[in-house]
Amino acid sequence: MRYKLLTAAFAASVALPFAAPAGATDLEVAHWWTSGGESAAVAEFAKAFDATGNHWVDAAIAGGGNTARPIMVSRITGGDPMGAFQFNTGRQAEELIEAGLLRDLTDIATKENWREVIRPASLLDGCTVDGKVYCVVVNIHSWQWLWLSAKAFADAGVPVPKNWDEFVAAGPALEKAGKIPLAIGGQPWQTTGAFNVLIPAIAGKDVFLKVYKDHDAEAAAGPEIAKVFKAADDARRLSAKSNVQDWNQATNLVITGQAGGQIMGDWAQGEFQVAGQVAGKDYFCLPGLGVNELISTGGDSFYFPVIDDPEKSAAQEVLASTMLSPETQVAFNLKKGSVPVRGDVDVNAANDCMKKGLEILASGNIIPDTNQLNTEDTNNQLNDLFVEFFKTPSLTPEEAQKRYAEIIANAD
């Protein structure tokens, strides 16, 4: 895939997709973007939507997706739907779609050629059920990053690592300098996410797909995943003194030089930007942990509940279109740290780390996000396992791998 750089004249000529409609209205939008970088990004959506004459009513839910999703689902199934809501791109909304509670956006997608402009096309597949489109994909987020603090390594007197092995080897020097080698928060998805990043880096892309796409229990119990559990054991040891809860608190430990690094998705870039840090100077990034430079193509999508209100229904269509407009895509994603889903927008303003992601994306060395492959039930079982693994040194890698393989064997 190739991201084309548009000329200034073209960019200036693209207007917002809708003029202010006669029935402009308030529309409540639920999401879990509450950190500094996330708030700056979501403000770009609100500004673009308000410019259409409608009004974005922000309904942010703190605590991340595991906290927000049940609240959103409860409101929708309870007959009190919001106008729009954020889920991760993938299978999280399947039951709501099957229940007929979410709007079919196929007409809008066809009219605006989403299939032609969204890249890679597999992103739109994550919104498609039985040939119908049910959501707007707004970004490409990848988990496969190790973020490194220039200050922490300078204070420890060791070079900034270029790969995972060098990072692990630098652990003792960081600890001697009073640093936390690896920052990981207490939210369950963080430890699972770190493990899922280790799989393609240590065991390779094919093994990752065997485990999560094919649900191959033999691969999950095999020697390559055993190497991943050994690396996870290293990560457990290096993060033993990381006592924060939220992911952005862990990122702040890296920003302030209290921690050497963090395995986290590219949304962490939003926090570095808000803090005024410069990629390649104040912080560094290793895609694929510097071992296997690949990225996943996950991200965020917005769904629209069925609402018996013509004005709000019209506003939902305006919001869906606005979120995919070229200007909004660039403004939002530059703040979010993610990559635009449109293949025809100007990304010249991307920083060094975002450019690395774009180059990998263009090379085609990508994997699906686990949310596109796993059900929420499987994800929750994995979360429980890895929370226990990271908190319980007596749980051996061998014992944890056996339980892991059982989860994969029973995944649907």
CSV table of C-alpha atoms in Angstrom, one decimal:
chain,number,residue,atom,x,y,z
A,1,MET,CA,0.0,0.0,0.0
A,2,ARG,CA,1.2,3.5,-0.7
A,3,TYR,CA,0.3,6.8,1.1
A,4,LYS,CA,0.2,9.6,-1.5
A,5,LEU,CA,1.2,13.1,-0.6
A,6,LEU,CA,-1.4,15.5,-1.7
A,7,THR,CA,-0.6,18.9,-3.0
A,8,ALA,CA,-1.5,21.9,-0.9
A,9,ALA,CA,-4.0,23.0,-3.5
A,10,PHE,CA,-5.9,19.7,-3.4
A,11,ALA,CA,-5.9,19.7,0.4
A,12,ALA,CA,-7.3,23.2,0.5
A,13,SER,CA,-10.0,22.3,-2.0
A,14,VAL,CA,-11.5,19.4,0.0
A,15,ALA,CA,-14.5,20.7,2.0
A,16,LEU,CA,-16.2,19.1,4.9
A,17,PRO,CA,-18.5,16.4,3.5
A,18,PHE,CA,-21.8,18.1,4.6
A,19,ALA,CA,-23.0,21.6,4.9
A,20,ALA,CA,-24.9,22.4,8.1
A,21,PRO,CA,-28.1,20.4,7.9
A,22,ALA,CA,-31.5,21.9,8.5
A,23,GLY,CA,-32.1,19.6,11.4
A,24,ALA,CA,-28.8,20.0,13.1
A,25,THR,CA,-28.8,18.5,16.5
A,26,ASP,CA,-26.8,17.3,19.6
A,27,LEU,CA,-25.3,13.9,19.3
A,28,GLU,CA,-23.8,12.1,22.3
A,29,VAL,CA,-20.6,10.2,21.5
A,30,ALA,CA,-19.2,7.6,23.9
A,31,HIS,CA,-15.6,6.7,24.0
A,32,TRP,CA,-12.8,5.8,26.4
A,33,TRP,CA,-10.2,8.4,25.3
A,34,THR,CA,-9.3,10.3,28.5
A,35,SER,CA,-5.5,10.7,28.6
A,36,GLY,CA,-3.9,13.9,27.6
A,37,GLY,CA,-3.0,12.8,24.1
A,38,GLU,CA,-6.3,11.0,23.5
A,39,SER,CA,-8.3,14.1,24.7
A,40,ALA,CA,-6.3,16.3,22.2
A,41,ALA,CA,-7.1,13.9,19.4
A,42,VAL,CA,-10.8,13.4,20.1
A,43,ALA,CA,-11.2,17.2,20.3
A,44,GLU,CA,-10.4,17.2,16.5
A,45,PHE,CA,-13.4,15.0,15.9
A,46,ALA,CA,-15.6,17.2,18.0
A,47,LYS,CA,-14.4,20.4,16.2
A,48,ALA,CA,-15.0,18.9,12.8
A,49,PHE,CA,-18.4,17.7,13.7
A,50,ASP,CA,-19.4,21.0,15.3
A,51,ALA,CA,-18.4,22.7,12.1
A,52,THR,CA,-21.2,20.9,10.3
A,53,GLY,CA,-23.8,22.7,12.5
A,54,ASN,CA,-24.3,19.8,14.7
A,55,HIS,CA,-22.9,19.5,18.3
A,56,TRP,CA,-20.7,16.8,19.7
A,57,VAL,CA,-21.8,15.9,23.2
A,58,ASP,CA,-18.8,14.2,24.8
A,59,ALA,CA,-19.4,11.1,26.9
A,60,ALA,CA,-15.9,9.9,27.8
A,61,ILE,CA,-15.7,6.9,30.1
A,62,ALA,CA,-12.5,6.6,32.1
A,63,GLY,CA,-10.8,3.3,32.7
A,64,GLY,CA,-10.2,2.0,29.2
A,65,GLY,CA,-12.1,-0.4,27.0
A,66,ASN,CA,-12.6,-3.1,29.6
A,67,THR,CA,-14.5,-0.6,31.8
A,68,ALA,CA,-16.2,1.3,29.0
A,69,ARG,CA,-17.5,-1.5,26.8
A,70,PRO,CA,-19.9,-3.1,29.4
A,71,ILE,CA,-21.3,0.4,30.2
A,72,MET,CA,-21.9,1.1,26.5
A,73,VAL,CA,-23.5,-2.3,25.8
A,74,SER,CA,-25.8,-1.9,28.9
A,75,ARG,CA,-27.1,1.4,27.7
A,76,ILE,CA,-27.7,0.1,24.2
A,77,THR,CA,-29.4,-3.1,25.2
A,78,GLY,CA,-31.3,-1.2,27.9
A,79,GLY,CA,-33.0,1.1,25.4
A,80,ASP,CA,-30.9,4.2,26.2
A,81,PRO,CA,-28.5,4.3,23.3
A,82,MET,CA,-26.0,7.1,22.7
A,83,GLY,CA,-25.6,8.6,19.2
A,84,ALA,CA,-22.3,6.9,18.5
A,85,PHE,CA,-19.7,4.9,20.3
A,86,GLN,CA,-16.1,3.7,20.0
A,87,PHE,CA,-15.0,0.0,20.0
A,88,ASN,CA,-11.8,-1.5,18.8
A,89,THR,CA,-11.8,-2.6,15.2
A,90,GLY,CA,-12.7,-6.3,15.2
A,91,ARG,CA,-15.3,-8.6,16.6
A,92,GLN,CA,-16.4,-6.7,19.7
A,93,ALA,CA,-19.8,-5.6,18.3
A,94,GLU,CA,-20.9,-8.9,16.8
A,95,GLU,CA,-23.7,-9.6,19.3
A,96,LEU,CA,-25.1,-6.1,19.0
A,97,ILE,CA,-25.2,-6.4,15.3
A,98,GLU,CA,-26.9,-9.8,15.5
A,99,ALA,CA,-29.5,-8.3,17.8
A,100,GLY,CA,-30.3,-5.6,15.2
A,101,LEU,CA,-29.3,-2.8,17.5
A,102,LEU,CA,-26.7,-1.1,15.2
A,103,ARG,CA,-27.2,0.8,12.0
A,104,ASP,CA,-26.2,-0.6,8.7
A,105,LEU,CA,-23.9,2.0,7.0
A,106,THR,CA,-23.6,0.2,3.7
A,107,ASP,CA,-25.3,3.0,1.7
A,108,ILE,CA,-22.9,5.6,3.1
A,109,ALA,CA,-19.9,3.3,2.6
A,110,THR,CA,-20.9,2.7,-1.0
A,111,LYS,CA,-21.7,6.3,-1.8
A,112,GLU,CA,-18.3,7.5,-0.4
A,113,ASN,CA,-16.3,4.6,-1.8
A,114,TRP,CA,-14.9,3.5,1.5
A,115,ARG,CA,-13.8,0.2,0.0
A,116,GLU,CA,-11.5,2.2,-2.4
A,117,VAL,CA,-10.1,4.8,0.1
A,118,ILE,CA,-9.6,2.7,3.2
A,119,ARG,CA,-6.2,1.0,3.3
A,120,PRO,CA,-5.5,-1.8,4.0
A,121,ALA,CA,-8.9,-3.1,2.8
A,122,SER,CA,-8.9,-5.7,5.7
A,123,LEU,CA,-9.8,-2.8,8.1
A,124,LEU,CA,-13.2,-2.4,6.5
A,125,ASP,CA,-13.6,-6.2,6.7
A,126,GLY,CA,-13.6,-5.8,10.4
A,127,CYS,CA,-16.7,-3.6,10.1
A,128,THR,CA,-18.4,-6.0,7.7
A,129,VAL,CA,-20.9,-8.7,8.7
A,130,ASP,CA,-22.8,-10.7,6.1
A,131,GLY,CA,-21.7,-8.2,3.4
A,132,LYS,CA,-23.0,-5.2,5.3
A,133,VAL,CA,-20.9,-2.4,6.8
A,134,TYR,CA,-21.6,-1.4,10.4
A,135,CYS,CA,-18.9,0.9,11.5
A,136,VAL,CA,-16.5,3.7,10.5
A,137,VAL,CA,-12.8,2.8,10.9
A,138,VAL,CA,-11.0,5.9,12.0
A,139,ASN,CA,-7.3,4.9,12.5
A,140,ILE,CA,-4.7,2.2,12.3
A,141,HIS,CA,-3.1,1.5,15.6
A,142,SER,CA,-0.4,-1.1,16.1
A,143,TRP,CA,0.8,-2.6,19.4
A,144,GLN,CA,4.2,-3.6,18.2
A,145,TRP,CA,6.4,-0.9,19.8
A,146,LEU,CA,9.0,-0.6,22.5
A,147,TRP,CA,9.2,3.0,23.6
A,148,LEU,CA,12.6,4.1,25.2
A,149,SER,CA,13.6,7.0,27.3
A,150,ALA,CA,16.7,8.8,26.3
A,151,LYS,CA,17.2,10.2,29.8
A,152,ALA,CA,16.8,6.9,31.6
A,153,PHE,CA,19.6,5.3,29.5
A,154,ALA,CA,21.8,8.3,29.7
A,155,ASP,CA,21.4,8.3,33.5
A,156,ALA,CA,22.3,4.6,33.6
A,157,GLY,CA,25.3,5.2,31.4
A,158,VAL,CA,24.4,2.7,28.7
A,159,PRO,CA,23.4,3.2,25.1
A,160,VAL,CA,19.8,3.2,24.0
A,161,PRO,CA,19.1,-0.4,23.0
A,162,LYS,CA,18.4,-1.3,19.4
A,163,ASN,CA,16.5,-4.5,20.1
A,164,TRP,CA,14.8,-6.5,22.8
A,165,ASP,CA,17.9,-8.5,23.7
A,166,GLU,CA,19.9,-5.4,24.3
A,167,PHE,CA,17.0,-3.9,26.3
A,168,VAL,CA,17.0,-7.0,28.6
A,169,ALA,CA,20.7,-6.9,28.9
A,170,ALA,CA,20.5,-3.2,30.0
A,171,GLY,CA,18.1,-4.1,32.8
A,172,PRO,CA,20.7,-4.4,35.6
A,173,ALA,CA,22.3,-1.0,34.7
A,174,LEU,CA,18.9,0.7,34.8
A,175,GLU,CA,18.1,-0.9,38.2
A,176,LYS,CA,21.4,0.2,39.6
A,177,ALA,CA,20.6,3.8,38.5
A,178,GLY,CA,17.3,3.6,40.3
A,179,LYS,CA,15.2,3.1,37.2
A,180,ILE,CA,12.3,0.8,36.5
A,181,PRO,CA,13.6,-1.1,33.4
A,182,LEU,CA,10.1,-1.9,32.0
A,183,ALA,CA,7.0,0.1,32.8
A,184,ILE,CA,3.7,-1.9,32.7
A,185,GLY,CA,0.5,-0.7,34.3
A,186,GLY,CA,-2.0,-2.8,36.2
A,187,GLN,CA,-4.8,-2.8,33.7
A,188,PRO,CA,-5.3,-6.4,32.6
A,189,TRP,CA,-5.0,-5.8,28.8
A,190,GLN,CA,-1.5,-4.3,29.2
A,191,THR,CA,0.2,-7.5,30.2
A,192,THR,CA,-1.7,-9.5,27.5
A,193,GLY,CA,-0.8,-6.9,25.0
A,194,ALA,CA,2.9,-7.1,25.9
A,195,PHE,CA,2.9,-10.9,25.5
A,196,ASN,CA,1.1,-10.6,22.1
A,197,VAL,CA,3.8,-8.2,21.0
A,198,LEU,CA,6.5,-10.7,22.0
A,199,ILE,CA,5.0,-13.5,19.9
A,200,PRO,CA,5.7,-12.1,16.4
A,201,ALA,CA,9.0,-10.5,17.6
A,202,ILE,CA,10.3,-13.7,19.1
A,203,ALA,CA,8.5,-16.6,17.4
A,204,GLY,CA,7.6,-14.9,14.1
A,205,LYS,CA,4.6,-13.9,12.1
A,206,ASP,CA,3.6,-17.4,11.1
A,207,VAL,CA,3.4,-18.7,14.6
A,208,PHE,CA,1.3,-15.7,15.7
A,209,LEU,CA,-1.2,-16.5,12.9
A,210,LYS,CA,-1.2,-20.2,13.7
A,211,VAL,CA,-2.1,-19.4,17.3
A,212,TYR,CA,-4.6,-16.6,16.9
A,213,LYS,CA,-6.0,-17.1,13.5
A,214,ASP,CA,-6.0,-20.9,13.3
A,215,HIS,CA,-6.3,-21.5,17.0
A,216,ASP,CA,-3.6,-24.1,16.7
A,217,ALA,CA,-3.2,-25.5,20.2
A,218,GLU,CA,-0.1,-27.5,19.2
A,219,ALA,CA,1.6,-24.3,18.1
A,220,ALA,CA,0.5,-22.6,21.4
A,221,ALA,CA,2.1,-25.5,23.3
A,222,GLY,CA,5.2,-25.7,21.1
A,223,PRO,CA,8.9,-24.6,21.4
A,224,GLU,CA,8.5,-21.3,19.7
A,225,ILE,CA,5.9,-20.1,22.2
A,226,ALA,CA,8.1,-21.5,25.0
A,227,LYS,CA,10.7,-18.9,23.9
A,228,VAL,CA,8.0,-16.2,24.1
A,229,PHE,CA,7.2,-17.3,27.6
A,230,LYS,CA,10.9,-17.1,28.5
A,231,ALA,CA,10.9,-13.5,27.1
A,232,ALA,CA,7.7,-12.8,29.1
A,233,ASP,CA,9.5,-14.0,32.2
A,234,ASP,CA,12.2,-11.5,31.5
A,235,ALA,CA,9.5,-8.8,31.1
A,236,ARG,CA,7.9,-9.9,34.4
A,237,ARG,CA,11.2,-9.5,36.2
A,238,LEU,CA,12.1,-6.1,34.6
A,239,SER,CA,8.6,-4.7,35.4
A,240,ALA,CA,8.5,-6.0,39.0
A,241,LYS,CA,8.7,-2.5,40.5
A,242,SER,CA,6.3,-0.8,38.1
A,243,ASN,CA,3.5,0.0,40.4
A,244,VAL,CA,1.2,2.3,38.3
A,245,GLN,CA,-2.3,1.3,37.1
A,246,ASP,CA,-3.1,3.1,33.9
A,247,TRP,CA,-1.2,2.7,30.6
A,248,ASN,CA,-0.6,6.5,30.3
A,249,GLN,CA,0.9,6.5,33.8
A,250,ALA,CA,3.3,3.9,32.6
A,251,THR,CA,4.1,6.0,29.6
A,252,ASN,CA,4.7,9.0,31.9
A,253,LEU,CA,7.4,7.0,33.7
A,254,VAL,CA,9.2,6.7,30.4
A,255,ILE,CA,8.6,10.4,29.5
A,256,THR,CA,10.1,11.5,32.9
A,257,GLY,CA,13.0,9.1,32.7
A,258,GLN,CA,11.9,7.1,35.7
A,259,ALA,CA,11.6,4.0,33.5
A,260,GLY,CA,13.7,2.7,30.6
A,261,GLY,CA,11.0,1.5,28.3
A,262,GLN,CA,7.4,0.5,27.8
A,263,ILE,CA,5.8,-2.0,25.4
A,264,MET,CA,2.7,-0.2,24.2
A,265,GLY,CA,0.8,0.7,21.1
A,266,ASP,CA,1.5,3.8,19.1
A,267,TRP,CA,-1.2,5.7,21.0
A,268,ALA,CA,1.6,6.3,23.5
A,269,GLN,CA,3.0,8.8,21.0
A,270,GLY,CA,0.1,11.2,21.9
A,271,GLU,CA,1.4,11.4,25.4
A,272,PHE,CA,5.0,12.1,24.3
A,273,GLN,CA,3.6,14.9,22.0
A,274,VAL,CA,1.6,16.5,24.8
A,275,ALA,CA,4.7,16.4,27.0
A,276,GLY,CA,6.6,18.2,24.2
A,277,GLN,CA,9.1,15.4,23.6
A,278,VAL,CA,10.7,14.8,20.2
A,279,ALA,CA,11.0,11.4,18.6
A,280,GLY,CA,14.6,10.4,17.9
A,281,LYS,CA,15.8,12.9,20.5
A,282,ASP,CA,13.9,12.6,23.8
A,283,TYR,CA,12.5,9.2,23.1
A,284,PHE,CA,13.1,6.3,20.7
A,285,CYS,CA,10.9,3.6,19.3
A,286,LEU,CA,11.5,0.1,18.2
A,287,PRO,CA,8.8,-1.4,15.9
A,288,GLY,CA,8.6,-5.2,16.4
A,289,LEU,CA,10.9,-4.7,19.5
A,290,GLY,CA,13.7,-4.1,17.0
A,291,VAL,CA,13.7,-7.9,16.3
A,292,ASN,CA,11.1,-8.3,13.6
A,293,GLU,CA,9.9,-4.9,12.2
A,294,LEU,CA,6.2,-5.5,11.6
A,295,ILE,CA,3.1,-3.9,12.8
A,296,SER,CA,-0.5,-5.0,13.5
A,297,THR,CA,-3.4,-3.2,11.8
A,298,GLY,CA,-5.8,-2.8,14.7
A,299,GLY,CA,-7.3,0.5,15.7
A,300,ASP,CA,-10.6,2.1,16.6
A,301,SER,CA,-14.0,2.2,14.9
A,302,PHE,CA,-17.3,4.0,15.6
A,303,TYR,CA,-20.7,2.3,15.6
A,304,PHE,CA,-24.1,4.0,15.5
A,305,PRO,CA,-27.0,2.5,17.4
A,306,VAL,CA,-30.5,2.4,15.8
A,307,ILE,CA,-32.3,5.5,17.1
A,308,ASP,CA,-35.9,6.4,16.4
A,309,ASP,CA,-35.2,10.1,15.9
A,310,PRO,CA,-34.9,11.4,12.3
A,311,GLU,CA,-32.7,14.4,13.3
A,312,LYS,CA,-30.3,12.3,15.3
A,313,SER,CA,-30.2,9.6,12.6
A,314,ALA,CA,-29.3,12.3,10.1
A,315,ALA,CA,-26.6,13.6,12.4
A,316,GLN,CA,-25.2,10.1,12.7
A,317,GLU,CA,-24.6,10.0,9.0
A,318,VAL,CA,-22.9,13.4,9.1
A,319,LEU,CA,-20.6,12.2,11.8
A,320,ALA,CA,-19.7,9.0,10.0
A,321,SER,CA,-18.8,11.0,6.9
A,322,THR,CA,-16.9,13.7,8.8
A,323,MET,CA,-14.7,11.2,10.6
A,324,LEU,CA,-13.4,9.9,7.3
A,325,SER,CA,-13.0,13.3,5.6
A,326,PRO,CA,-9.3,13.8,4.6
A,327,GLU,CA,-8.7,16.8,6.8
A,328,THR,CA,-10.3,15.2,9.9
A,329,GLN,CA,-8.3,12.0,9.3
A,330,VAL,CA,-5.0,13.9,9.3
A,331,ALA,CA,-5.8,16.2,12.2
A,332,PHE,CA,-7.1,13.4,14.4
A,333,ASN,CA,-4.4,10.9,13.7
A,334,LEU,CA,-1.5,13.3,14.1
A,335,LYS,CA,-2.7,14.0,17.6
A,336,LYS,CA,-3.5,10.3,18.4
A,337,GLY,CA,-0.2,8.9,17.3
A,338,SER,CA,-2.0,6.5,14.9
A,339,VAL,CA,-2.0,6.3,11.1
A,340,PRO,CA,-4.9,7.6,8.9
A,341,VAL,CA,-7.0,4.8,7.3
A,342,ARG,CA,-7.3,6.8,4.1
A,343,GLY,CA,-4.6,6.0,1.5
A,344,ASP,CA,-4.9,9.5,-0.1
A,345,VAL,CA,-4.0,11.9,2.6
A,346,ASP,CA,-1.0,14.1,3.3
A,347,VAL,CA,1.1,12.6,6.1
A,348,ASN,CA,4.1,14.9,5.6
A,349,ALA,CA,3.8,16.1,9.2
A,350,ALA,CA,4.4,12.6,10.6
A,351,ASN,CA,7.2,12.3,13.2
A,352,ASP,CA,10.1,9.8,13.0
A,353,CYS,CA,8.2,7.0,14.7
A,354,MET,CA,5.0,7.5,12.7
A,355,LYS,CA,7.1,7.4,9.5
A,356,LYS,CA,8.6,4.1,10.6
A,357,GLY,CA,5.1,2.7,11.0
A,358,LEU,CA,4.1,4.1,7.5
A,359,GLU,CA,7.2,2.5,5.9
A,360,ILE,CA,6.4,-0.9,7.5
A,361,LEU,CA,2.7,-0.6,6.5
A,362,ALA,CA,3.8,0.2,2.9
A,363,SER,CA,6.1,-2.9,2.9
A,364,GLY,CA,3.2,-5.1,3.7
A,365,ASN,CA,4.8,-6.7,6.8
A,366,ILE,CA,1.6,-6.6,8.8
A,367,ILE,CA,-0.5,-8.8,11.0
A,368,PRO,CA,-4.1,-8.6,12.1
A,369,ASP,CA,-4.8,-7.2,15.5
A,370,THR,CA,-5.8,-9.8,18.1
A,371,ASN,CA,-9.2,-8.0,18.4
A,372,GLN,CA,-9.8,-8.9,14.8
A,373,LEU,CA,-9.1,-12.6,15.6
A,374,ASN,CA,-10.3,-13.2,19.1
A,375,THR,CA,-13.7,-13.0,20.7
A,376,GLU,CA,-14.0,-10.9,23.9
A,377,ASP,CA,-14.4,-14.1,25.9
A,378,THR,CA,-11.0,-15.4,24.7
A,379,ASN,CA,-9.4,-12.0,25.3
A,380,ASN,CA,-10.7,-11.9,28.8
A,381,GLN,CA,-9.4,-15.4,29.6
A,382,LEU,CA,-6.0,-14.3,28.3
A,383,ASN,CA,-6.1,-11.2,30.4
A,384,ASP,CA,-6.8,-13.2,33.5
A,385,LEU,CA,-3.9,-15.6,32.8
A,386,PHE,CA,-1.4,-12.8,32.2
A,387,VAL,CA,-2.4,-10.7,35.1
A,388,GLU,CA,-1.7,-13.8,37.3
A,389,PHE,CA,1.5,-14.6,35.5
A,390,PHE,CA,3.0,-11.1,35.9
A,391,LYS,CA,1.9,-10.8,39.6
A,392,THR,CA,2.9,-14.4,40.6
A,393,PRO,CA,6.6,-15.2,40.2
A,394,SER,CA,5.9,-18.7,41.4
A,395,LEU,CA,3.8,-19.4,38.3
A,396,THR,CA,6.4,-20.8,36.0
A,397,PRO,CA,6.6,-20.1,32.3
A,398,GLU,CA,5.9,-23.8,31.6
A,399,GLU,CA,2.8,-23.9,33.8
A,400,ALA,CA,1.5,-20.7,32.2
A,401,GLN,CA,2.1,-22.0,28.7
A,402,LYS,CA,0.1,-25.1,29.4
A,403,ARG,CA,-2.9,-23.0,30.5
A,404,TYR,CA,-2.3,-20.7,27.5
A,405,ALA,CA,-2.5,-23.6,25.1
A,406,GLU,CA,-5.8,-24.7,26.7
A,407,ILE,CA,-7.3,-21.3,26.2
A,408,ILE,CA,-6.3,-21.3,22.5
A,409,ALA,CA,-7.6,-24.9,22.0
A,410,ASN,CA,-11.1,-23.7,23.2
A,411,ALA,CA,-11.1,-20.3,21.5
A,412,ASP,CA,-14.0,-19.7,19.0
